mmCIF file of C-alpha atoms and ligand atoms in Angstrom:
data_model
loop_
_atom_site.group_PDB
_atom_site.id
_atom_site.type_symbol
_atom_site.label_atom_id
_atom_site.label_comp_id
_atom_site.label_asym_id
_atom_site.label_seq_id
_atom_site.Cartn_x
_atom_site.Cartn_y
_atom_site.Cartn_z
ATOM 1 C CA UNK A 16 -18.054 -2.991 -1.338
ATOM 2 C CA UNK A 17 -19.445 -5.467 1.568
ATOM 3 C CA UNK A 18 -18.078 -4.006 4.754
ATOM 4 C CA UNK A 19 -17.300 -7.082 5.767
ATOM 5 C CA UNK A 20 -15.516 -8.766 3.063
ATOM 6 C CA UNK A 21 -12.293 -8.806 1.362
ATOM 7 C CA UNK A 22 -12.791 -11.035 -1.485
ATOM 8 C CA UNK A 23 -9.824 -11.946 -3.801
ATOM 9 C CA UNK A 24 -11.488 -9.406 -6.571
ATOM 10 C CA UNK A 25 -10.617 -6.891 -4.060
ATOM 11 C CA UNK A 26 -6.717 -7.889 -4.603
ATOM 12 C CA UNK A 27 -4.257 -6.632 -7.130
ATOM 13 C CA UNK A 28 -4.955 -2.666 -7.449
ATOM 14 C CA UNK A 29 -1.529 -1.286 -7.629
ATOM 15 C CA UNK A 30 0.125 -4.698 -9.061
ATOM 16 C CA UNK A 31 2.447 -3.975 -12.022
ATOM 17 C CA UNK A 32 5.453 -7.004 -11.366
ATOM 18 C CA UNK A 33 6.201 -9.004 -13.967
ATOM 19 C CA UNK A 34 5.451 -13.039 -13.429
ATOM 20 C CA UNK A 35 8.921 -13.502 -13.434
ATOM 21 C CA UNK A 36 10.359 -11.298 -10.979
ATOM 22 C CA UNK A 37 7.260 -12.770 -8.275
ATOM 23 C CA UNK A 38 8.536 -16.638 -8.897
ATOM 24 C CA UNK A 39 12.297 -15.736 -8.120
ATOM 25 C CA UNK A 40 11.193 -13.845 -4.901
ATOM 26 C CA UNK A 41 8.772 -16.544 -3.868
ATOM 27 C CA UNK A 42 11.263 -18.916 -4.276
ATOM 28 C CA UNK A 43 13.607 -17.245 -1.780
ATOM 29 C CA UNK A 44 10.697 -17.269 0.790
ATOM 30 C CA UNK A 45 11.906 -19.014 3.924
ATOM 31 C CA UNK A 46 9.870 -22.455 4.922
ATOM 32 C CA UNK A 47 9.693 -21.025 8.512
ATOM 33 C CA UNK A 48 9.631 -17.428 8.819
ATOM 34 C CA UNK A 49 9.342 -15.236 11.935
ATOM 35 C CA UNK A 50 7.172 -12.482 11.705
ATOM 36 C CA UNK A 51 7.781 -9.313 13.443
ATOM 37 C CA UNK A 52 4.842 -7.458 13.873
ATOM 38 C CA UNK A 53 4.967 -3.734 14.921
ATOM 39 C CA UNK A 54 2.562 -1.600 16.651
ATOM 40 C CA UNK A 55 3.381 1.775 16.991
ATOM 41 C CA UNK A 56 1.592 3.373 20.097
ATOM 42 C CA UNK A 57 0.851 6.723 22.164
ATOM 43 C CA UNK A 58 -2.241 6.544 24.336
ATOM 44 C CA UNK A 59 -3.847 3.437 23.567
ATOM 45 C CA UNK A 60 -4.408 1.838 27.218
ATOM 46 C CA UNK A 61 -7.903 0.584 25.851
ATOM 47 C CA UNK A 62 -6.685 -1.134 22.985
ATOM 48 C CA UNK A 63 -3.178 -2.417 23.709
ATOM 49 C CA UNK A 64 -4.184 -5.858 24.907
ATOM 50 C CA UNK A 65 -7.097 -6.781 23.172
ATOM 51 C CA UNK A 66 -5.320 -6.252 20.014
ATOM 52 C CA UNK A 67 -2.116 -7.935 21.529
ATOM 53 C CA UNK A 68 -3.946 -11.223 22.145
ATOM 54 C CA UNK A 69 -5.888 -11.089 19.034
ATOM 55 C CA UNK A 70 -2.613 -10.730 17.315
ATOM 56 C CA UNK A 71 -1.320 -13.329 19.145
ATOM 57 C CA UNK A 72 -4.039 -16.082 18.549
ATOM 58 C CA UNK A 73 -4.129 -15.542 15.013
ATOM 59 C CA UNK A 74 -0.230 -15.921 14.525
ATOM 60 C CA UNK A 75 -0.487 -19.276 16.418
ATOM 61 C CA UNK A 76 -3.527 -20.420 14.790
ATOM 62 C CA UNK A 77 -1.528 -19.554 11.483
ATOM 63 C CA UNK A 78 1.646 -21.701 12.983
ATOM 64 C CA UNK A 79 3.589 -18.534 12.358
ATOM 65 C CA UNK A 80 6.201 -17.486 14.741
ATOM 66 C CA UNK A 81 6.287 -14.367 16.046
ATOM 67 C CA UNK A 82 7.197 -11.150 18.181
ATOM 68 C CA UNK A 83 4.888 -8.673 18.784
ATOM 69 C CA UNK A 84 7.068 -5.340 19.431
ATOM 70 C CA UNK A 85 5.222 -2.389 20.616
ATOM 71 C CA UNK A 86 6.750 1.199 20.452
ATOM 72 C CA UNK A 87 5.670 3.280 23.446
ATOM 73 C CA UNK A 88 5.442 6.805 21.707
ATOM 74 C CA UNK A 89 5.590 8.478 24.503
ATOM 75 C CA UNK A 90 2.138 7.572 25.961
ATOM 76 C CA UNK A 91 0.524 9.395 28.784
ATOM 77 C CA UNK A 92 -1.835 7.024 30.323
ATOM 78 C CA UNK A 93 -1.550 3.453 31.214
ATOM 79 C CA UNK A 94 -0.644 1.567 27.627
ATOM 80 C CA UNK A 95 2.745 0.478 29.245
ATOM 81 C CA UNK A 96 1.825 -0.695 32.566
ATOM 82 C CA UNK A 97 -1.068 -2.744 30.646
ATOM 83 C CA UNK A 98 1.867 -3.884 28.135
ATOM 84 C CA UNK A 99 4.038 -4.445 31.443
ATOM 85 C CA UNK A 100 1.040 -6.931 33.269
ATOM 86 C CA UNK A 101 1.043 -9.347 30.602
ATOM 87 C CA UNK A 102 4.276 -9.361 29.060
ATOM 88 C CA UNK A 103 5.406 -12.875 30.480
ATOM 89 C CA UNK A 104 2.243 -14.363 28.924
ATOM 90 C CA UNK A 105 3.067 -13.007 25.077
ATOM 91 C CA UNK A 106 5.867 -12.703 23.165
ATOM 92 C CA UNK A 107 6.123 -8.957 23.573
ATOM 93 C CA UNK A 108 9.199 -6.740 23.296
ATOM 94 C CA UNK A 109 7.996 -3.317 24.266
ATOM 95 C CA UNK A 110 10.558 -0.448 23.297
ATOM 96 C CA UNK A 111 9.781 3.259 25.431
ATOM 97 C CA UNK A 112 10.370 6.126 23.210
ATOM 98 C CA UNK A 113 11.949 9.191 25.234
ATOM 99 C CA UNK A 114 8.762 11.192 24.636
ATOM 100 C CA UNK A 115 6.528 11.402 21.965
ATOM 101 C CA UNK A 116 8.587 11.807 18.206
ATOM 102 C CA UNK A 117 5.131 11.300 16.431
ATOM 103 C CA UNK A 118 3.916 7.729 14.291
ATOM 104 C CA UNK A 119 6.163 7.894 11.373
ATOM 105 C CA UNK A 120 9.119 7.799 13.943
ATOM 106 C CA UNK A 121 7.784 5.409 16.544
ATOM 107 C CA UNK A 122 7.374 2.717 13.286
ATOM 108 C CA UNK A 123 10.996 3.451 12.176
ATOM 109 C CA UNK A 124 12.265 2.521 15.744
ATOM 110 C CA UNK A 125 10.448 -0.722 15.291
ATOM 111 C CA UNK A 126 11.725 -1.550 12.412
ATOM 112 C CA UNK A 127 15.029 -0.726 13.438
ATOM 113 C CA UNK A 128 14.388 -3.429 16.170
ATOM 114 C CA UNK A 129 12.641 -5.921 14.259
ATOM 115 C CA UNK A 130 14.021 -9.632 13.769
ATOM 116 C CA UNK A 131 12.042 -11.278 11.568
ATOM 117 C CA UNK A 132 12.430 -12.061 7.851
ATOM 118 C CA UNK A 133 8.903 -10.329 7.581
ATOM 119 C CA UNK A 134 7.199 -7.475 9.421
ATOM 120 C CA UNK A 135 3.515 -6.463 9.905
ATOM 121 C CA UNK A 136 2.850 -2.837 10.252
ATOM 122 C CA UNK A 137 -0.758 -2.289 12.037
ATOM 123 C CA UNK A 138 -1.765 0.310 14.340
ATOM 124 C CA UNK A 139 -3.512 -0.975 17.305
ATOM 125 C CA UNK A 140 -6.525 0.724 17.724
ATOM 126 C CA UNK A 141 -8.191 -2.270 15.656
ATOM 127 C CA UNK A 142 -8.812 0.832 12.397
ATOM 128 C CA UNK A 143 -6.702 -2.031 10.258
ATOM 129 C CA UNK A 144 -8.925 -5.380 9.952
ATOM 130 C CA UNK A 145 -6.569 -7.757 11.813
ATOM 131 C CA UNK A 146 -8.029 -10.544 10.085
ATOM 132 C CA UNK A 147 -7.034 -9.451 6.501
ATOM 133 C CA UNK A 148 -3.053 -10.335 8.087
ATOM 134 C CA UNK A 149 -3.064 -14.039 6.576
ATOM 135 C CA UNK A 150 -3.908 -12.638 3.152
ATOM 136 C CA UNK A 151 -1.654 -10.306 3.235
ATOM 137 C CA UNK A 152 1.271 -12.652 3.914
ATOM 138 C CA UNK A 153 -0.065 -14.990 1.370
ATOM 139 C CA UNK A 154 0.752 -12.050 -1.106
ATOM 140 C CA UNK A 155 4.219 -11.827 0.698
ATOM 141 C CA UNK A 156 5.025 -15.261 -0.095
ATOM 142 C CA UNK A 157 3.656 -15.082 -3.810
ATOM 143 C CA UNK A 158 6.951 -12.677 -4.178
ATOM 144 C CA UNK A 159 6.003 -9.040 -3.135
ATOM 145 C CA UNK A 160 8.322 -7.466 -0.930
ATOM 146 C CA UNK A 161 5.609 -5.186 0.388
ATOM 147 C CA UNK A 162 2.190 -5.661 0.289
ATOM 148 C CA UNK A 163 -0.112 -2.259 1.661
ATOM 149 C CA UNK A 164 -3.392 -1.536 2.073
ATOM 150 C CA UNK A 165 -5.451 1.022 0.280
ATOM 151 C CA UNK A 166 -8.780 2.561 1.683
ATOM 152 C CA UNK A 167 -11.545 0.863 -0.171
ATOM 153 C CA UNK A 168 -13.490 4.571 0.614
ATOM 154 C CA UNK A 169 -12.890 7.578 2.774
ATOM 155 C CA UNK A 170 -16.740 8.199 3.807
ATOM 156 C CA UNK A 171 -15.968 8.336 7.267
ATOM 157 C CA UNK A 172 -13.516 11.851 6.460
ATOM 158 C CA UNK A 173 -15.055 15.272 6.315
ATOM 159 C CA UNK A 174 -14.562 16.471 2.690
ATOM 160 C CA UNK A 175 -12.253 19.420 3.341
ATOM 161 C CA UNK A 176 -9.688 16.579 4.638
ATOM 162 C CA UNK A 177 -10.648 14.731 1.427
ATOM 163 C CA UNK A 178 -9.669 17.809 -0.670
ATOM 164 C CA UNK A 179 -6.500 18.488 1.219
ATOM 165 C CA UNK A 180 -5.561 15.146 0.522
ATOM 166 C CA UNK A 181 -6.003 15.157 -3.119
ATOM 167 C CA UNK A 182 -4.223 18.466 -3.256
ATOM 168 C CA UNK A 183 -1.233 17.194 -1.739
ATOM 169 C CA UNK A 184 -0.962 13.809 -3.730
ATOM 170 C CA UNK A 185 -1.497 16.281 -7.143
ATOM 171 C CA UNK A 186 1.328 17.983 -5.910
ATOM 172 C CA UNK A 187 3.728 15.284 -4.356
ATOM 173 C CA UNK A 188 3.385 13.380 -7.534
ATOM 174 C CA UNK A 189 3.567 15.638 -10.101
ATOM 175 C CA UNK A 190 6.008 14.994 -13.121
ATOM 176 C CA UNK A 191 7.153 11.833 -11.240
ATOM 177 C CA UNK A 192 7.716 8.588 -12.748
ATOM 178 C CA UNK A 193 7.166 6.526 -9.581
ATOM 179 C CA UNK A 194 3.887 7.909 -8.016
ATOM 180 C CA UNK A 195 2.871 7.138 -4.817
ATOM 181 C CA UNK A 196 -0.535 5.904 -4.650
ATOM 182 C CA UNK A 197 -3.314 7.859 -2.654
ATOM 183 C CA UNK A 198 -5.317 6.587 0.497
ATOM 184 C CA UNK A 199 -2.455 4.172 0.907
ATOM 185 C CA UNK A 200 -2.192 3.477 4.742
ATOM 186 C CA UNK A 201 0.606 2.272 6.994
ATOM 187 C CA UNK A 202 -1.076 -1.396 7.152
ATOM 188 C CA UNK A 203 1.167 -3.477 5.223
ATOM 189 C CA UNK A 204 3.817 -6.136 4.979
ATOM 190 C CA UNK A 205 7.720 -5.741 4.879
ATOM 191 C CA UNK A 206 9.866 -8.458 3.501
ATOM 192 C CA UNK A 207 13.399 -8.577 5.141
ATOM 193 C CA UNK A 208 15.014 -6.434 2.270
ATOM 194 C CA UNK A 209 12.589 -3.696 2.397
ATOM 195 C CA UNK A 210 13.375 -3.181 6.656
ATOM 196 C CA UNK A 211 16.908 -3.350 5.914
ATOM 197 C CA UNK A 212 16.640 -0.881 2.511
ATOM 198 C CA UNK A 213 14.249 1.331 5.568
ATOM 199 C CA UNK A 214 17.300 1.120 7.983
ATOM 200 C CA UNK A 215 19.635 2.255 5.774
ATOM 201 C CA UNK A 216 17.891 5.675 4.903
ATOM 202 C CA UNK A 217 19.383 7.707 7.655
ATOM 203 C CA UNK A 218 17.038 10.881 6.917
ATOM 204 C CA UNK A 219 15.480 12.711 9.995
ATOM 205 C CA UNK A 220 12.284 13.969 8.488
ATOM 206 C CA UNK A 221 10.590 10.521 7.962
ATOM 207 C CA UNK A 222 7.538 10.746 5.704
ATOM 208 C CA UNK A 223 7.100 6.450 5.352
ATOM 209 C CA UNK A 224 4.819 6.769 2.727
ATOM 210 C CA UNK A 225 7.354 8.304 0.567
ATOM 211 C CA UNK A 226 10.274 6.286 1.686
ATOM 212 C CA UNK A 227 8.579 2.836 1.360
ATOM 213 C CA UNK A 228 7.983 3.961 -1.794
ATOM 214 C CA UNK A 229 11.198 5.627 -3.068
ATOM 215 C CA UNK A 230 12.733 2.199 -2.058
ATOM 216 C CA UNK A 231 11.396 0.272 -5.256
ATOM 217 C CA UNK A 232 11.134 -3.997 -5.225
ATOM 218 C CA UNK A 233 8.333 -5.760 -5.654
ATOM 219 C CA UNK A 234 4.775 -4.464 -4.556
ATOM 220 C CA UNK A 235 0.780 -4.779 -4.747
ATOM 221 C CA UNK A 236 -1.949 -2.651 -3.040
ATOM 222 C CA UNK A 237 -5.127 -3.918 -1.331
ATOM 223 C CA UNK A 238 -8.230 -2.515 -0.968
ATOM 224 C CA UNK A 239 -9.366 -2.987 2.305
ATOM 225 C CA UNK A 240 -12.421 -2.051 4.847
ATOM 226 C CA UNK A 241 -11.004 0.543 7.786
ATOM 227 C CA UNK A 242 -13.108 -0.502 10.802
ATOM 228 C CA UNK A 243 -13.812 2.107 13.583
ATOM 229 C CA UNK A 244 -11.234 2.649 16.701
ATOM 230 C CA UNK A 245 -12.391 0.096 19.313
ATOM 231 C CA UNK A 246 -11.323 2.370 22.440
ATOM 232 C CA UNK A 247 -10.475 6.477 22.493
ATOM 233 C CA UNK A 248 -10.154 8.945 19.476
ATOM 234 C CA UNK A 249 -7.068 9.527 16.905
ATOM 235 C CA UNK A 250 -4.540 11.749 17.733
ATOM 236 C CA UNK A 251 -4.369 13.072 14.435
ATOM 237 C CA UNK A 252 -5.921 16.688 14.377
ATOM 238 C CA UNK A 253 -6.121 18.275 10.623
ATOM 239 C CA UNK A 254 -3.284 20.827 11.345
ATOM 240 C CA UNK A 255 -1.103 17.345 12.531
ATOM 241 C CA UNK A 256 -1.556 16.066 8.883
ATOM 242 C CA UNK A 257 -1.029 19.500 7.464
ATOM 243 C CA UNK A 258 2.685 19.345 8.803
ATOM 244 C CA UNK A 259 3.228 15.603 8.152
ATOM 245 C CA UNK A 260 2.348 16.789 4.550
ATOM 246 C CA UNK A 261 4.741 19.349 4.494
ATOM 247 C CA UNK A 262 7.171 17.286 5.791
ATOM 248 C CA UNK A 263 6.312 14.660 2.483
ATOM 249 C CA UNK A 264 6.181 17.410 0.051
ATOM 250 C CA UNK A 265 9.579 19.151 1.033
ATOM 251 C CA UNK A 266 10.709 15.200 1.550
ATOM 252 C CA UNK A 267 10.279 14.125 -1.845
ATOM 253 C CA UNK A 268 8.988 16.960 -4.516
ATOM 254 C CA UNK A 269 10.852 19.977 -5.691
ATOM 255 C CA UNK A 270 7.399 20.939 -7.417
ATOM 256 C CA UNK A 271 6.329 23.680 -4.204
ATOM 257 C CA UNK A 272 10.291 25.300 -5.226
ATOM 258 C CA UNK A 273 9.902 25.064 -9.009
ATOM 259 C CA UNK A 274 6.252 26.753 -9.016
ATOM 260 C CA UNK A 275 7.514 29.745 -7.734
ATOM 261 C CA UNK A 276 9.947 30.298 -10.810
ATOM 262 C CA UNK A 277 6.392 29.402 -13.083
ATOM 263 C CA UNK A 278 4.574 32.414 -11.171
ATOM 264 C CA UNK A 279 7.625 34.635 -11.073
ATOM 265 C CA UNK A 280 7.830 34.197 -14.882
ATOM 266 C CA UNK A 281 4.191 34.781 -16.040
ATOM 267 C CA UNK A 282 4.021 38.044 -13.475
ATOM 268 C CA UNK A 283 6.946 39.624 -15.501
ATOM 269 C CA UNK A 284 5.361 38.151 -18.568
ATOM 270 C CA UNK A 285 1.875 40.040 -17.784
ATOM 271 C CA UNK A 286 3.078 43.559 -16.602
ATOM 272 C CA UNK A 287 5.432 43.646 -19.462
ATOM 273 C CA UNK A 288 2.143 43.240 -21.599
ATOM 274 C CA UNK A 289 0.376 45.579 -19.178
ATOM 275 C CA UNK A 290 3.695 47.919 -19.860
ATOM 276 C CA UNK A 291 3.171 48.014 -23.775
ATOM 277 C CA UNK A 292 -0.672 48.220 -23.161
ATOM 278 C CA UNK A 293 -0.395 52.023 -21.304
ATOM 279 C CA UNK A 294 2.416 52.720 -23.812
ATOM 280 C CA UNK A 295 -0.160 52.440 -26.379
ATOM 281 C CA UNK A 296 -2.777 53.626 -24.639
ATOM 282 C CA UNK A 297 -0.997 56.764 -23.939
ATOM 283 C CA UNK A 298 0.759 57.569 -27.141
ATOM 284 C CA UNK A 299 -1.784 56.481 -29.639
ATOM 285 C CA UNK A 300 -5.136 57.549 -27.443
ATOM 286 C CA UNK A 301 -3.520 60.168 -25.652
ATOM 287 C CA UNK A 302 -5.499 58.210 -22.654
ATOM 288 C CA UNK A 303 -4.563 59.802 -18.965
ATOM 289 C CA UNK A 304 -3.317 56.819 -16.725
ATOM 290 C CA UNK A 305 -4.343 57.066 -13.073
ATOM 291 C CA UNK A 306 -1.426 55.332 -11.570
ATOM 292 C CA UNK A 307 -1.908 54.798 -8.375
ATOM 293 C CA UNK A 308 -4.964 52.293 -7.498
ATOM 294 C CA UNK A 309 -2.961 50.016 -10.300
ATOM 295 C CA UNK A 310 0.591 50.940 -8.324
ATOM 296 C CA UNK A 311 -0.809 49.462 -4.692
ATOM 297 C CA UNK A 312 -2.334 46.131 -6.526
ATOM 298 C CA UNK A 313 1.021 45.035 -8.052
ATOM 299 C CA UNK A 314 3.132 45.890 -5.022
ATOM 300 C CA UNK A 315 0.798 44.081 -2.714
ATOM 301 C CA UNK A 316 0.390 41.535 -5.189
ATOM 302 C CA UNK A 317 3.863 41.109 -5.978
ATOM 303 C CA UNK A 318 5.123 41.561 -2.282
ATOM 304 C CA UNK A 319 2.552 38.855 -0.884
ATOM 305 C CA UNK A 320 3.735 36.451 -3.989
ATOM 306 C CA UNK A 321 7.606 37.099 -2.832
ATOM 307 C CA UNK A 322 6.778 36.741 0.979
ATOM 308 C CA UNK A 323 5.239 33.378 0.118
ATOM 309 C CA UNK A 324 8.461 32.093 -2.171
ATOM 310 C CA UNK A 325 10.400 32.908 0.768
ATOM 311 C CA UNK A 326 8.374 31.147 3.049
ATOM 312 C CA UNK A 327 8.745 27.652 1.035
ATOM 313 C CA UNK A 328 12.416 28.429 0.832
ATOM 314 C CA UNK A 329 12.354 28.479 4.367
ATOM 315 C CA UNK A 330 10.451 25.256 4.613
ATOM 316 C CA UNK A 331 13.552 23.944 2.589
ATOM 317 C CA UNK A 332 15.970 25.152 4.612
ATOM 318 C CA UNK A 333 14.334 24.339 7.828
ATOM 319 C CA UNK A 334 14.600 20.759 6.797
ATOM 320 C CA UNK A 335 18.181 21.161 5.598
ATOM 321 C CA UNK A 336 18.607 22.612 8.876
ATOM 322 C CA UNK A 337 17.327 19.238 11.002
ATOM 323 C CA UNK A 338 19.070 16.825 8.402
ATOM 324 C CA UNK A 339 22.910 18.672 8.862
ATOM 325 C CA UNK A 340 22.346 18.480 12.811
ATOM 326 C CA UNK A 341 22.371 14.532 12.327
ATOM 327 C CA UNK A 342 20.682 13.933 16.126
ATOM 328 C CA UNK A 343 19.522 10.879 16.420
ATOM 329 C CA UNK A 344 15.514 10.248 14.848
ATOM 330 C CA UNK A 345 14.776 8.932 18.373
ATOM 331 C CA UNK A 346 16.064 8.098 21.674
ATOM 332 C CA UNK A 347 14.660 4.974 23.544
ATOM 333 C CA UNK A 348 14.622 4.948 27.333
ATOM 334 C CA UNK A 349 13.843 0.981 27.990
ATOM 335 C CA UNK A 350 13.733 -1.845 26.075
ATOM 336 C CA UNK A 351 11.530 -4.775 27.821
ATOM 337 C CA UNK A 352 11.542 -7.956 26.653
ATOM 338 C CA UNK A 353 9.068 -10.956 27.583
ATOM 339 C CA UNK A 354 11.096 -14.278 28.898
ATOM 340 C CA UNK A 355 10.016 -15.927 26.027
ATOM 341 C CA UNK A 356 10.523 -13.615 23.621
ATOM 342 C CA UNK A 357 14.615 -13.554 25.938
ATOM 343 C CA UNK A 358 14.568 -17.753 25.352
ATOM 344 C CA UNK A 359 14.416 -16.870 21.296
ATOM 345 C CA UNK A 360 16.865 -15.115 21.361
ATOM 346 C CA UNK A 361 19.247 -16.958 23.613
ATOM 347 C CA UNK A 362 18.989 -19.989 20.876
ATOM 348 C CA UNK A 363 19.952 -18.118 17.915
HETATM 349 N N1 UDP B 30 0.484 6.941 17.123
HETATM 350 C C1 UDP B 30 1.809 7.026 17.552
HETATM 351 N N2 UDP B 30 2.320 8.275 17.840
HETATM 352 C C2 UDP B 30 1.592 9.416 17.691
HETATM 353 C C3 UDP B 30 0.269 9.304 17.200
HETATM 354 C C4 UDP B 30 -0.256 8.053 16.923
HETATM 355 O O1 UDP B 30 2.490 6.013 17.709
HETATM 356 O O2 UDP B 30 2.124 10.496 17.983
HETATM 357 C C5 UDP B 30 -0.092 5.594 16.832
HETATM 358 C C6 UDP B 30 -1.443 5.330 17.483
HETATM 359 O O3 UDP B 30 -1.308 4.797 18.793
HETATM 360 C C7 UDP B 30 -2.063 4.317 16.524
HETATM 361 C C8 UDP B 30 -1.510 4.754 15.176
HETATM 362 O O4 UDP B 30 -0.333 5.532 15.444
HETATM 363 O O5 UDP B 30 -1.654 2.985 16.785
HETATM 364 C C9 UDP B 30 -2.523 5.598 14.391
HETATM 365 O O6 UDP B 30 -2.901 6.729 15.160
HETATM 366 P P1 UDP B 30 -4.374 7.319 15.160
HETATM 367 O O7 UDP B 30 -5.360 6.203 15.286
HETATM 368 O O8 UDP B 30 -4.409 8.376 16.198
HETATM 369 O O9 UDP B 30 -4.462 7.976 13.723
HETATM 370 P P2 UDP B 30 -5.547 7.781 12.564
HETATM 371 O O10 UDP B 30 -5.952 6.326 12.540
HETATM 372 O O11 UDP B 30 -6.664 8.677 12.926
HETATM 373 O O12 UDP B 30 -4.818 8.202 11.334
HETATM 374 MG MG1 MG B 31 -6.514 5.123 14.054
#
């Protein structure tokens, strides 16, 4: 596909709603919306305000209102005091995270603060095109209660990351009815009823993916273009996506707990053949059986197969274990809000 473009032939690759269902959401579509837009961030002091203002221009040019909330994740360098110098010239609310809970949380706070009867999920280090927004909302107001993006290709990922990533979609989606699609990213579009169904999912391990997906109405997948970060590198390292996948896997599939009762089952099905086979071997060919180099294999084999089994049922329980605490997902430490994002609110 041209880099550059996002033609409408690009539209419509997960897009399974029936006609009707679209023309009784569209019709509920509100003249004037407000758009919350929400920009999870942790260490983006290059990119804050550039993509801030760009946001900003193209929701006016659009004659879209708006609020542009930006979660804090805990950043190190200078993203808030940047956020801070031209808050009064934006309509910015800027919630601080305690410390850094990690993206899936940071976007869950901002929905939990968001106003509008639509949001905009984009991470601000300009990776989602911006200027694919309007079509996205176009699709929000043909009757899709979500509308996501899907990487049109994945060139720019090393191919062990690739493989990982197919493994774990295999897995996560295996026997399931409602699949959830791979190289889906967190650029999309929220109606109203989605951030509320969101809010009302009170788990602490958050995989988004999985919940925006568990959470059903109406939905189509773009393909878009990922562009390059404008400023600084991702703070996703491969052993951070290795635990976000655990946390989806043990999240939404029983597959990793129910494989272990498949392998436990043909083990004891193949040494009860390998059983009957020295049997046999023994009484009818009077064979001698050197037990021993046999003996270590299927202890080692069958001890390293058990210490793994426990190991996922620990995974389980670890996450039982965080869920029965109940502590809240986040805490936030200040809430800043610009005055005309104050003079909104006062009129409602
Ligand atoms: N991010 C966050 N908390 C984190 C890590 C990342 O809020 O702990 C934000 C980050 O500022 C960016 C978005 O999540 O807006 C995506 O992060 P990044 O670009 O590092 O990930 P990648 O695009 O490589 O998946
Ligand atoms: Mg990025």
């Amino acid at each position: 596909m041209d880099k550059n473009s996002n033609s409408e032939s690009d539209l419509s690759v997960v897009d399974t709603e029936p006609a009707f269902i679209l023309q009784a959401r569209a019709n509920e579509r509100p003249q004037d919306p407000l758009v919350s837009c929400l920009l999870p961030a942790f260490n983006e002091e290059g990119n804050i305000l550039p993509m801030l203002q760009t946001l900003h221009k193209l929701f006016d040019e659009q004659g879209l209102r708006h609020e542009l909330i930006v979660i804090d994740d805990g950043s190190r360098d200078a993203t808030v005091e940047k956020v801070l110098s031209e808050i009064n010239q934006l309509p910015v609310t800027l919630l601080q995270l305690s410390r850094n809970f990690g993206k899936e949380i940071a976007l869950s706070a901002g929905i939990d603060q968001a106003n509008g009867d639509v949001a905009v999920l984009i991470d601000c280090d300009f990776q989602h095109p911006p200027d694919l927004i309007p079509s996205f909302l176009a699709q929000w107001r043909r009757g899709y209660d979500m509308v996501f993006a899907i990487r049109s290709d994945r060139h720019d990922e090393s191919i062990t990351k690739r493989a990982v990533t197919h493994v774990f979609y295999t897995l996560l989606n295996f026997g399931e009815r409602n699949k959830i699609p791979e190289n889906t990213q967190d650029f999309r579009v929220l109606d109203r009823c989605m951030l509320d169904a969101l809010k009302a999912m009170p788990e602490r391990n958050r995989f988004m993916k999985g919940l925006y997906n568990w959470i059903g109405f109406t939905r189509l997948g773009i393909k878009v273009r990922t562009d390059p970060r404008l400023h600084g590198s991702s703070s996703f390292n491969f052993f951070s996506l290795l635990k976000l996948g655990a946390t989806g896997l043990t999240a939404f599939s029983n597959v990793p707990l129910r494989l272990w009762t498949v392998v436990g089952g043909s083990v004891s099905v193949a040494s009860i053949a390998y059983a009957l086979y020295i049997v046999i071997d023994t009484l009818l060919f009077g064979n001698d059986q050197s037990g021993w180099p046999t003996l270590v294999v299927a202890i080692a084999f069958l001890g390293g197969i058990q210490l793994m089994s426990i190991g996922i049922l620990g995974e389980y329980i670890g996450r039982i274990f965080t869920e029965v605490k109940q502590r809240p997902a986040y805490f936030i430490s200040r809430i800043t809000k610009s005055t005309e994002q104050l003079k909104q609110e006062a009129k409602k």
